[in-house]
Short mmCIF file of N, CA and C in Angstrom, two decimals:
data_model
loop_
_atom_site.label_atom_id
_atom_site.label_comp_id
_atom_site.label_asym_id
_atom_site.label_seq_id
_atom_site.Cartn_x
_atom_site.Cartn_y
_atom_site.Cartn_z
N UNK A 1 -23.69 103.25 -60.50
CA UNK A 1 -22.75 102.83 -59.49
C UNK A 1 -21.88 101.71 -60.05
N UNK A 2 -20.61 101.75 -59.74
CA UNK A 2 -19.67 100.74 -60.20
C UNK A 2 -19.39 99.74 -59.09
N UNK A 3 -19.37 98.46 -59.45
CA UNK A 3 -18.99 97.40 -58.52
C UNK A 3 -17.67 96.83 -59.01
N UNK A 4 -16.66 96.81 -58.14
CA UNK A 4 -15.37 96.23 -58.49
C UNK A 4 -15.46 94.72 -58.29
N UNK A 5 -15.24 93.97 -59.36
CA UNK A 5 -15.40 92.51 -59.34
C UNK A 5 -14.13 91.76 -58.97
N UNK A 6 -13.01 92.45 -58.81
CA UNK A 6 -11.73 91.77 -58.59
C UNK A 6 -11.70 90.97 -57.28
N UNK A 7 -12.46 91.37 -56.27
CA UNK A 7 -12.44 90.65 -55.00
C UNK A 7 -13.08 89.26 -55.11
N UNK A 8 -13.87 89.02 -56.13
CA UNK A 8 -14.52 87.72 -56.30
C UNK A 8 -13.60 86.68 -56.93
N UNK A 9 -12.46 87.10 -57.49
CA UNK A 9 -11.57 86.17 -58.18
C UNK A 9 -10.65 85.41 -57.25
N UNK A 10 -10.69 85.68 -55.96
CA UNK A 10 -9.77 85.02 -55.04
C UNK A 10 -10.06 83.54 -54.87
N UNK A 11 -11.32 83.13 -55.02
CA UNK A 11 -11.68 81.73 -54.76
C UNK A 11 -12.83 81.32 -55.68
N UNK A 12 -12.65 80.18 -56.36
CA UNK A 12 -13.72 79.68 -57.22
C UNK A 12 -14.92 79.31 -56.35
N UNK A 13 -16.10 79.69 -56.78
CA UNK A 13 -17.31 79.43 -56.02
C UNK A 13 -17.65 80.55 -55.05
N UNK A 14 -16.76 81.53 -54.93
CA UNK A 14 -17.03 82.65 -54.03
C UNK A 14 -18.23 83.43 -54.54
N UNK A 15 -19.05 83.85 -53.62
CA UNK A 15 -20.30 84.52 -53.96
C UNK A 15 -20.49 85.72 -53.05
N UNK A 16 -21.04 86.79 -53.63
CA UNK A 16 -21.29 87.98 -52.83
C UNK A 16 -22.57 88.64 -53.33
N UNK A 17 -23.33 89.19 -52.39
CA UNK A 17 -24.57 89.90 -52.74
C UNK A 17 -24.35 91.39 -52.56
N UNK A 18 -24.74 92.15 -53.58
CA UNK A 18 -24.62 93.60 -53.56
C UNK A 18 -26.02 94.20 -53.64
N UNK A 19 -26.20 95.35 -53.00
CA UNK A 19 -27.47 96.08 -53.09
C UNK A 19 -27.18 97.54 -53.42
N UNK A 20 -26.72 97.80 -54.66
CA UNK A 20 -26.41 99.19 -55.05
C UNK A 20 -27.68 99.97 -55.40
N UNK A 21 -27.55 101.29 -55.29
CA UNK A 21 -28.63 102.19 -55.72
C UNK A 21 -28.55 102.37 -57.23
N UNK A 22 -29.71 102.65 -57.82
CA UNK A 22 -29.74 103.07 -59.22
C UNK A 22 -29.54 104.58 -59.20
N UNK A 23 -28.51 105.06 -59.87
CA UNK A 23 -28.19 106.48 -59.83
C UNK A 23 -28.86 107.29 -60.93
N UNK A 24 -29.35 106.63 -61.98
CA UNK A 24 -29.92 107.39 -63.10
C UNK A 24 -31.28 107.98 -62.73
N UNK A 25 -31.50 109.21 -63.18
CA UNK A 25 -32.79 109.88 -62.98
C UNK A 25 -33.57 109.97 -64.29
N UNK A 26 -32.87 109.82 -65.41
CA UNK A 26 -33.47 109.82 -66.74
C UNK A 26 -33.01 108.56 -67.46
N UNK A 27 -33.96 107.82 -68.02
CA UNK A 27 -33.63 106.64 -68.80
C UNK A 27 -33.60 107.03 -70.27
N UNK A 28 -32.44 106.91 -70.90
CA UNK A 28 -32.27 107.26 -72.32
C UNK A 28 -32.44 105.99 -73.14
N UNK A 29 -33.47 105.95 -73.96
CA UNK A 29 -33.69 104.79 -74.81
C UNK A 29 -33.89 105.25 -76.24
N UNK A 30 -33.93 104.34 -77.20
CA UNK A 30 -34.09 104.75 -78.60
C UNK A 30 -35.38 105.54 -78.87
N UNK A 31 -36.43 105.31 -78.07
CA UNK A 31 -37.70 106.00 -78.29
C UNK A 31 -37.76 107.39 -77.65
N UNK A 32 -36.80 107.71 -76.81
CA UNK A 32 -36.80 109.01 -76.15
C UNK A 32 -36.22 108.90 -74.75
N UNK A 33 -36.33 109.98 -74.00
CA UNK A 33 -35.84 110.02 -72.63
C UNK A 33 -37.03 109.98 -71.68
N UNK A 34 -36.98 109.05 -70.73
CA UNK A 34 -38.07 108.88 -69.77
C UNK A 34 -37.56 109.15 -68.36
N UNK A 35 -38.36 109.87 -67.59
CA UNK A 35 -38.01 110.18 -66.20
C UNK A 35 -38.20 108.93 -65.34
N UNK A 36 -37.26 108.71 -64.42
CA UNK A 36 -37.39 107.63 -63.45
C UNK A 36 -38.15 108.20 -62.26
N UNK A 37 -39.41 107.78 -62.08
CA UNK A 37 -40.27 108.33 -61.04
C UNK A 37 -39.91 107.78 -59.66
N UNK A 38 -39.61 106.49 -59.59
CA UNK A 38 -39.19 105.88 -58.32
C UNK A 38 -38.27 104.70 -58.64
N UNK A 39 -37.43 104.36 -57.67
CA UNK A 39 -36.48 103.27 -57.88
C UNK A 39 -36.12 102.65 -56.54
N UNK A 40 -35.98 101.35 -56.56
CA UNK A 40 -35.53 100.60 -55.38
C UNK A 40 -34.09 100.19 -55.61
N UNK A 41 -33.46 99.74 -54.53
CA UNK A 41 -32.10 99.23 -54.67
C UNK A 41 -32.12 97.97 -55.53
N UNK A 42 -31.09 97.80 -56.33
CA UNK A 42 -30.93 96.58 -57.13
C UNK A 42 -30.28 95.54 -56.23
N UNK A 43 -30.77 94.32 -56.30
CA UNK A 43 -30.17 93.23 -55.55
C UNK A 43 -29.45 92.33 -56.54
N UNK A 44 -28.12 92.23 -56.43
CA UNK A 44 -27.32 91.42 -57.34
C UNK A 44 -26.52 90.40 -56.56
N UNK A 45 -26.64 89.13 -56.99
CA UNK A 45 -25.81 88.06 -56.43
C UNK A 45 -24.83 87.68 -57.51
N UNK A 46 -23.55 87.85 -57.22
CA UNK A 46 -22.50 87.57 -58.20
C UNK A 46 -21.67 86.41 -57.69
N UNK A 47 -21.50 85.38 -58.54
CA UNK A 47 -20.78 84.17 -58.13
C UNK A 47 -19.64 83.89 -59.11
N UNK A 48 -18.48 83.50 -58.57
CA UNK A 48 -17.32 83.15 -59.36
C UNK A 48 -17.50 81.71 -59.84
N UNK A 49 -17.57 81.52 -61.17
CA UNK A 49 -17.72 80.18 -61.75
C UNK A 49 -16.38 79.54 -62.04
N UNK A 50 -15.30 80.27 -61.84
CA UNK A 50 -13.96 79.78 -62.16
C UNK A 50 -13.57 80.21 -63.56
N UNK A 51 -12.28 80.17 -63.84
CA UNK A 51 -11.74 80.53 -65.15
C UNK A 51 -12.17 81.93 -65.58
N UNK A 52 -12.18 82.87 -64.63
CA UNK A 52 -12.52 84.28 -64.87
C UNK A 52 -13.91 84.47 -65.47
N UNK A 53 -14.85 83.62 -65.05
CA UNK A 53 -16.24 83.75 -65.47
C UNK A 53 -17.10 83.99 -64.23
N UNK A 54 -18.04 84.91 -64.36
CA UNK A 54 -18.92 85.26 -63.26
C UNK A 54 -20.37 85.10 -63.69
N UNK A 55 -21.20 84.72 -62.74
CA UNK A 55 -22.63 84.66 -62.99
C UNK A 55 -23.30 85.74 -62.16
N UNK A 56 -24.13 86.55 -62.83
CA UNK A 56 -24.83 87.65 -62.17
C UNK A 56 -26.32 87.33 -62.19
N UNK A 57 -26.93 87.31 -61.01
CA UNK A 57 -28.37 87.14 -60.89
C UNK A 57 -28.88 88.25 -60.00
N UNK A 58 -30.04 88.78 -60.32
CA UNK A 58 -30.56 89.85 -59.49
C UNK A 58 -31.95 90.26 -59.86
N UNK A 59 -32.43 91.28 -59.13
CA UNK A 59 -33.76 91.85 -59.36
C UNK A 59 -33.64 93.36 -59.34
N UNK A 60 -34.44 93.99 -60.18
CA UNK A 60 -34.51 95.44 -60.20
C UNK A 60 -35.97 95.85 -60.24
N UNK A 61 -36.26 96.97 -59.59
CA UNK A 61 -37.64 97.47 -59.55
C UNK A 61 -37.58 98.99 -59.63
N UNK A 62 -38.29 99.54 -60.64
CA UNK A 62 -38.36 100.98 -60.78
C UNK A 62 -39.62 101.35 -61.55
N UNK A 63 -39.94 102.65 -61.51
CA UNK A 63 -41.12 103.17 -62.21
C UNK A 63 -40.67 104.28 -63.14
N UNK A 64 -41.10 104.19 -64.41
CA UNK A 64 -40.77 105.20 -65.41
C UNK A 64 -42.00 106.01 -65.75
N UNK A 65 -41.80 107.28 -66.08
CA UNK A 65 -42.87 108.12 -66.62
C UNK A 65 -42.72 108.12 -68.14
N UNK A 66 -43.68 107.46 -68.80
CA UNK A 66 -43.62 107.27 -70.25
C UNK A 66 -44.87 107.89 -70.86
N UNK A 67 -44.76 108.57 -72.01
CA UNK A 67 -45.96 109.13 -72.64
C UNK A 67 -46.88 108.04 -73.17
N UNK A 68 -48.17 108.25 -73.02
CA UNK A 68 -49.18 107.34 -73.55
C UNK A 68 -49.03 107.29 -75.07
N UNK A 69 -49.18 106.11 -75.64
CA UNK A 69 -49.01 105.96 -77.09
C UNK A 69 -50.14 106.59 -77.89
N UNK A 70 -51.27 106.90 -77.26
CA UNK A 70 -52.38 107.51 -77.99
C UNK A 70 -52.52 109.01 -77.74
N UNK A 71 -52.40 109.44 -76.47
CA UNK A 71 -52.68 110.85 -76.16
C UNK A 71 -51.45 111.62 -75.67
N UNK A 72 -50.34 110.95 -75.44
CA UNK A 72 -49.08 111.54 -75.01
C UNK A 72 -49.08 112.06 -73.58
N UNK A 73 -50.12 111.78 -72.78
CA UNK A 73 -50.10 112.12 -71.36
C UNK A 73 -49.08 111.22 -70.66
N UNK A 74 -48.37 111.73 -69.65
CA UNK A 74 -47.40 110.88 -68.95
C UNK A 74 -48.11 109.78 -68.15
N UNK A 75 -47.55 108.58 -68.23
CA UNK A 75 -48.09 107.41 -67.53
C UNK A 75 -46.97 106.81 -66.70
N UNK A 76 -47.25 106.52 -65.43
CA UNK A 76 -46.25 105.86 -64.60
C UNK A 76 -46.33 104.36 -64.86
N UNK A 77 -45.21 103.79 -65.31
CA UNK A 77 -45.15 102.37 -65.66
C UNK A 77 -44.22 101.67 -64.67
N UNK A 78 -44.81 100.87 -63.76
CA UNK A 78 -43.95 100.14 -62.82
C UNK A 78 -43.32 98.92 -63.53
N UNK A 79 -42.04 98.74 -63.32
CA UNK A 79 -41.31 97.63 -63.94
C UNK A 79 -40.54 96.88 -62.87
N UNK A 80 -40.66 95.57 -62.90
CA UNK A 80 -39.91 94.71 -62.00
C UNK A 80 -39.41 93.55 -62.84
N UNK A 81 -38.10 93.31 -62.84
CA UNK A 81 -37.55 92.29 -63.72
C UNK A 81 -36.33 91.63 -63.08
N UNK A 82 -36.05 90.43 -63.59
CA UNK A 82 -34.89 89.67 -63.15
C UNK A 82 -33.71 89.95 -64.08
N UNK A 83 -32.53 89.86 -63.52
CA UNK A 83 -31.30 90.05 -64.29
C UNK A 83 -30.51 88.75 -64.18
N UNK A 84 -30.20 88.16 -65.32
CA UNK A 84 -29.39 86.94 -65.35
C UNK A 84 -28.37 87.10 -66.47
N UNK A 85 -27.11 87.18 -66.10
CA UNK A 85 -26.04 87.36 -67.08
C UNK A 85 -24.83 86.51 -66.68
N UNK A 86 -24.09 86.07 -67.66
CA UNK A 86 -22.81 85.41 -67.43
C UNK A 86 -21.73 86.32 -68.02
N UNK A 87 -20.77 86.67 -67.20
CA UNK A 87 -19.69 87.56 -67.63
C UNK A 87 -18.42 86.74 -67.82
N UNK A 88 -17.85 86.80 -69.02
CA UNK A 88 -16.59 86.11 -69.32
C UNK A 88 -15.51 87.18 -69.45
N UNK A 89 -14.68 87.29 -68.44
CA UNK A 89 -13.64 88.32 -68.44
C UNK A 89 -12.40 87.90 -69.22
N UNK A 90 -12.42 86.69 -69.79
CA UNK A 90 -11.32 86.25 -70.65
C UNK A 90 -11.41 86.86 -72.04
N UNK A 91 -12.63 87.22 -72.46
CA UNK A 91 -12.82 87.77 -73.80
C UNK A 91 -12.36 89.22 -73.87
N UNK A 92 -11.78 89.58 -74.99
CA UNK A 92 -11.39 90.97 -75.21
C UNK A 92 -12.60 91.73 -75.74
N UNK A 93 -12.47 93.04 -75.82
CA UNK A 93 -13.56 93.88 -76.34
C UNK A 93 -13.90 93.48 -77.78
N UNK A 94 -12.87 93.17 -78.59
CA UNK A 94 -13.09 92.80 -79.98
C UNK A 94 -13.86 91.48 -80.08
N UNK A 95 -13.51 90.51 -79.21
CA UNK A 95 -14.22 89.22 -79.22
C UNK A 95 -15.68 89.39 -78.82
N UNK A 96 -15.94 90.28 -77.88
CA UNK A 96 -17.33 90.52 -77.48
C UNK A 96 -18.13 91.14 -78.62
N UNK A 97 -17.51 92.06 -79.36
CA UNK A 97 -18.19 92.68 -80.49
C UNK A 97 -18.49 91.62 -81.56
N UNK A 98 -17.54 90.73 -81.81
CA UNK A 98 -17.75 89.66 -82.79
C UNK A 98 -18.89 88.73 -82.36
N UNK A 99 -19.01 88.48 -81.07
CA UNK A 99 -20.07 87.61 -80.55
C UNK A 99 -21.39 88.35 -80.38
N UNK A 100 -21.43 89.63 -80.79
CA UNK A 100 -22.61 90.48 -80.65
C UNK A 100 -23.04 90.61 -79.19
N UNK A 101 -22.09 90.52 -78.29
CA UNK A 101 -22.35 90.68 -76.86
C UNK A 101 -21.35 91.69 -76.32
N UNK A 102 -21.57 92.95 -76.66
CA UNK A 102 -20.59 93.99 -76.37
C UNK A 102 -20.45 94.27 -74.88
N UNK A 103 -21.47 94.03 -74.10
CA UNK A 103 -21.45 94.25 -72.66
C UNK A 103 -20.92 95.64 -72.28
N UNK A 104 -21.62 96.71 -72.65
CA UNK A 104 -21.15 98.05 -72.31
C UNK A 104 -21.19 98.32 -70.80
N UNK A 105 -21.82 97.43 -70.05
CA UNK A 105 -21.89 97.57 -68.60
C UNK A 105 -20.65 97.02 -67.91
N UNK A 106 -19.73 96.44 -68.68
CA UNK A 106 -18.52 95.85 -68.11
C UNK A 106 -17.31 96.60 -68.66
N UNK A 107 -16.52 97.17 -67.75
CA UNK A 107 -15.32 97.89 -68.14
C UNK A 107 -14.18 97.42 -67.25
N UNK A 108 -13.30 96.61 -67.82
CA UNK A 108 -12.23 96.03 -67.01
C UNK A 108 -12.82 95.11 -65.96
N UNK A 109 -12.54 95.40 -64.69
CA UNK A 109 -13.10 94.62 -63.58
C UNK A 109 -14.27 95.34 -62.91
N UNK A 110 -14.79 96.37 -63.55
CA UNK A 110 -15.89 97.14 -62.97
C UNK A 110 -17.20 96.85 -63.69
N UNK A 111 -18.24 96.63 -62.90
CA UNK A 111 -19.59 96.40 -63.41
C UNK A 111 -20.41 97.66 -63.17
N UNK A 112 -20.90 98.28 -64.25
CA UNK A 112 -21.71 99.48 -64.16
C UNK A 112 -23.17 99.05 -63.99
N UNK A 113 -23.70 99.22 -62.79
CA UNK A 113 -25.05 98.75 -62.46
C UNK A 113 -26.11 99.51 -63.26
N UNK A 114 -25.96 100.83 -63.40
CA UNK A 114 -26.94 101.60 -64.16
C UNK A 114 -27.02 101.13 -65.61
N UNK A 115 -25.89 100.87 -66.23
CA UNK A 115 -25.88 100.42 -67.63
C UNK A 115 -26.47 99.02 -67.75
N UNK A 116 -26.22 98.16 -66.76
CA UNK A 116 -26.80 96.82 -66.74
C UNK A 116 -28.33 96.91 -66.65
N UNK A 117 -28.82 97.78 -65.79
CA UNK A 117 -30.27 97.98 -65.65
C UNK A 117 -30.85 98.55 -66.94
N UNK A 118 -30.15 99.49 -67.58
CA UNK A 118 -30.62 100.06 -68.86
C UNK A 118 -30.75 98.98 -69.93
N UNK A 119 -29.77 98.08 -70.00
CA UNK A 119 -29.82 97.00 -70.98
C UNK A 119 -31.04 96.10 -70.75
N UNK A 120 -31.36 95.84 -69.49
CA UNK A 120 -32.51 95.00 -69.17
C UNK A 120 -33.83 95.74 -69.40
N UNK A 121 -33.83 97.05 -69.19
CA UNK A 121 -35.05 97.83 -69.40
C UNK A 121 -35.51 97.77 -70.85
N UNK A 122 -34.57 97.80 -71.78
CA UNK A 122 -34.94 97.73 -73.20
C UNK A 122 -35.74 96.47 -73.47
N UNK A 123 -35.36 95.38 -72.83
CA UNK A 123 -36.04 94.11 -73.05
C UNK A 123 -37.36 94.01 -72.29
N UNK A 124 -37.55 94.80 -71.25
CA UNK A 124 -38.72 94.65 -70.38
C UNK A 124 -39.77 95.74 -70.52
N UNK A 125 -39.52 96.74 -71.37
CA UNK A 125 -40.53 97.77 -71.59
C UNK A 125 -41.71 97.18 -72.36
N UNK A 126 -42.94 97.53 -71.98
CA UNK A 126 -44.10 97.03 -72.74
C UNK A 126 -44.11 97.59 -74.15
N UNK A 127 -44.70 96.84 -75.07
CA UNK A 127 -44.77 97.27 -76.47
C UNK A 127 -45.67 98.48 -76.63
N UNK A 128 -46.79 98.51 -75.91
CA UNK A 128 -47.74 99.61 -76.03
C UNK A 128 -48.08 100.08 -74.62
N UNK A 129 -48.03 101.38 -74.41
CA UNK A 129 -48.32 101.97 -73.11
C UNK A 129 -49.50 102.91 -73.27
N UNK A 130 -50.56 102.64 -72.52
CA UNK A 130 -51.77 103.46 -72.59
C UNK A 130 -52.10 103.99 -71.20
N UNK A 131 -52.64 105.22 -71.15
CA UNK A 131 -53.05 105.79 -69.86
C UNK A 131 -54.29 105.07 -69.34
N UNK A 132 -55.14 104.59 -70.23
CA UNK A 132 -56.29 103.75 -69.87
C UNK A 132 -56.69 102.96 -71.11
N UNK A 133 -57.41 101.88 -70.90
CA UNK A 133 -57.81 101.04 -72.03
C UNK A 133 -58.73 101.79 -73.00
N UNK A 134 -59.51 102.73 -72.48
CA UNK A 134 -60.43 103.47 -73.34
C UNK A 134 -59.91 104.86 -73.70
N UNK A 135 -58.60 105.01 -73.78
CA UNK A 135 -57.98 106.29 -74.16
C UNK A 135 -58.46 106.67 -75.56
N UNK A 136 -58.90 107.91 -75.70
CA UNK A 136 -59.43 108.39 -76.98
C UNK A 136 -58.35 108.96 -77.89
N UNK A 137 -57.19 109.25 -77.34
CA UNK A 137 -56.09 109.76 -78.14
C UNK A 137 -56.21 111.25 -78.42
N UNK A 138 -55.56 111.69 -79.48
CA UNK A 138 -55.61 113.09 -79.86
C UNK A 138 -56.27 113.21 -81.24
N UNK A 139 -56.86 114.37 -81.48
CA UNK A 139 -57.50 114.64 -82.78
C UNK A 139 -56.41 114.69 -83.84
N UNK A 140 -56.63 113.97 -84.93
CA UNK A 140 -55.60 113.95 -85.98
C UNK A 140 -55.60 115.21 -86.83
N UNK A 141 -56.53 116.14 -86.56
CA UNK A 141 -56.56 117.39 -87.32
C UNK A 141 -56.03 118.56 -86.51
N UNK A 142 -56.53 118.71 -85.26
CA UNK A 142 -56.14 119.90 -84.49
C UNK A 142 -55.22 119.57 -83.32
N UNK A 143 -55.06 118.29 -82.96
CA UNK A 143 -54.16 117.90 -81.89
C UNK A 143 -54.73 117.99 -80.49
N UNK A 144 -56.04 118.21 -80.35
CA UNK A 144 -56.67 118.29 -79.04
C UNK A 144 -56.68 116.91 -78.39
N UNK A 145 -56.37 116.86 -77.09
CA UNK A 145 -56.45 115.61 -76.34
C UNK A 145 -57.93 115.32 -76.10
N UNK A 146 -58.45 114.30 -76.74
CA UNK A 146 -59.88 114.00 -76.69
C UNK A 146 -60.31 113.39 -75.35
N UNK A 147 -59.38 113.05 -74.48
CA UNK A 147 -59.73 112.58 -73.14
C UNK A 147 -60.15 113.74 -72.24
N UNK A 148 -59.63 114.95 -72.52
CA UNK A 148 -59.87 116.11 -71.67
C UNK A 148 -60.90 117.07 -72.23
N UNK A 149 -61.00 117.17 -73.55
CA UNK A 149 -61.94 118.10 -74.17
C UNK A 149 -62.32 117.59 -75.55
N UNK A 150 -63.34 118.20 -76.10
CA UNK A 150 -63.76 117.83 -77.45
C UNK A 150 -63.35 118.94 -78.41
N UNK A 151 -63.31 118.61 -79.67
CA UNK A 151 -62.95 119.62 -80.66
C UNK A 151 -64.10 119.74 -81.67
N UNK A 152 -64.05 120.77 -82.49
CA UNK A 152 -65.10 121.03 -83.47
C UNK A 152 -64.70 120.58 -84.87
N UNK A 153 -63.73 119.71 -84.96
CA UNK A 153 -63.28 119.25 -86.27
C UNK A 153 -64.34 118.35 -86.90
N UNK A 154 -64.39 118.39 -88.22
CA UNK A 154 -65.31 117.55 -88.97
C UNK A 154 -64.78 116.12 -88.93
N UNK A 155 -65.52 115.22 -88.28
CA UNK A 155 -65.07 113.84 -88.12
C UNK A 155 -65.84 112.87 -88.99
N UNK A 156 -66.64 113.40 -89.89
CA UNK A 156 -67.39 112.50 -90.77
C UNK A 156 -66.41 111.73 -91.65
N UNK A 157 -66.68 110.46 -91.78
CA UNK A 157 -65.86 109.69 -92.70
C UNK A 157 -66.63 109.57 -94.00
N UNK A 158 -66.02 110.02 -95.06
CA UNK A 158 -66.66 110.03 -96.36
C UNK A 158 -66.24 108.81 -97.15
N UNK A 159 -67.10 108.46 -98.05
CA UNK A 159 -66.81 107.36 -98.96
C UNK A 159 -65.63 107.80 -99.83
N UNK A 160 -64.53 107.02 -99.86
CA UNK A 160 -63.35 107.43 -100.64
C UNK A 160 -63.66 107.61 -102.12
N UNK A 161 -64.70 106.97 -102.61
CA UNK A 161 -65.05 107.14 -104.02
C UNK A 161 -65.61 108.52 -104.30
N UNK A 162 -66.05 109.20 -103.23
CA UNK A 162 -66.62 110.54 -103.40
C UNK A 162 -65.59 111.65 -103.20
N UNK A 163 -64.34 111.30 -102.96
CA UNK A 163 -63.29 112.29 -102.69
C UNK A 163 -63.12 113.25 -103.85
N UNK A 164 -63.26 112.78 -105.08
CA UNK A 164 -63.11 113.63 -106.26
C UNK A 164 -64.20 114.69 -106.28
N UNK A 165 -65.42 114.30 -105.96
CA UNK A 165 -66.53 115.25 -105.95
C UNK A 165 -66.32 116.28 -104.83
N UNK A 166 -65.80 115.82 -103.69
CA UNK A 166 -65.54 116.74 -102.58
C UNK A 166 -64.50 117.78 -103.00
N UNK A 167 -63.50 117.38 -103.75
CA UNK A 167 -62.50 118.33 -104.24
C UNK A 167 -63.13 119.38 -105.16
N UNK A 168 -64.10 118.97 -105.97
CA UNK A 168 -64.79 119.92 -106.86
C UNK A 168 -65.55 120.95 -106.03
N UNK A 169 -66.24 120.50 -104.95
CA UNK A 169 -66.98 121.43 -104.10
C UNK A 169 -66.03 122.40 -103.39
N UNK A 170 -64.86 121.94 -103.01
CA UNK A 170 -63.88 122.83 -102.36
C UNK A 170 -63.45 123.94 -103.33
N UNK A 171 -63.33 123.61 -104.62
CA UNK A 171 -62.93 124.62 -105.61
C UNK A 171 -64.01 125.70 -105.73
N UNK A 172 -65.29 125.31 -105.65
CA UNK A 172 -66.36 126.30 -105.72
C UNK A 172 -66.40 127.19 -104.50
N UNK A 173 -66.04 126.65 -103.31
CA UNK A 173 -66.04 127.44 -102.08
C UNK A 173 -64.94 128.49 -102.11
N UNK A 174 -63.83 128.18 -102.77
CA UNK A 174 -62.70 129.11 -102.80
C UNK A 174 -62.98 130.29 -103.70
N UNK A 175 -63.88 130.14 -104.68
CA UNK A 175 -64.15 131.22 -105.65
C UNK A 175 -65.08 132.23 -105.11
#
C-alpha cells in the first residue's frame, strides 16, 4: 500500500497516524520466498520535522511460514517489530545511494508500506529457525526426515584413520 506524504508538508510538526494493511502474501528474501501466514495492520505515526524531513515510527506484526533449518518442515514464525526511520526528501536518489541508504520504500512523495516492512523483516528474522529444540533433522545419506521416521542407513562413525582399510574392503566386495 502506498501512503502519499505530501499532505504532511503543510505545517512543521504536523503528525498523522496511518493503519495500512500489509498487501504482500509472499515475503521474498535472499534466502528464499516465505508465505505470510497471518498479518495485522501496520500502525505508522509520521511526523513532519521541518525542512522536508519526516520521522516514521510504527509497529508491525505478522507470521511467516519458514522451513526448519534442520528438517525443512514449515514452521510458523511470529514476528513483531518496531519501525523507526527518518526520511529526508531533500536528498536525490544518487545522494541516497552514496550514503548507502537507498530507501527503496520511498518513491517521490509516496511511502511503500510493504517495502518498508520487507526492509525491517530482513533485520528481524531469527538467525536459526527450528521446528523444535530437539529436531533430529534429515538423514545426510537418504534424506529421510528423522522426526517422522527412521532409516536403515549405516550411521556408524568410523575412525578416520581406518578409512583407507575400509576402501580396500569395498574393492573386495565389488569383485
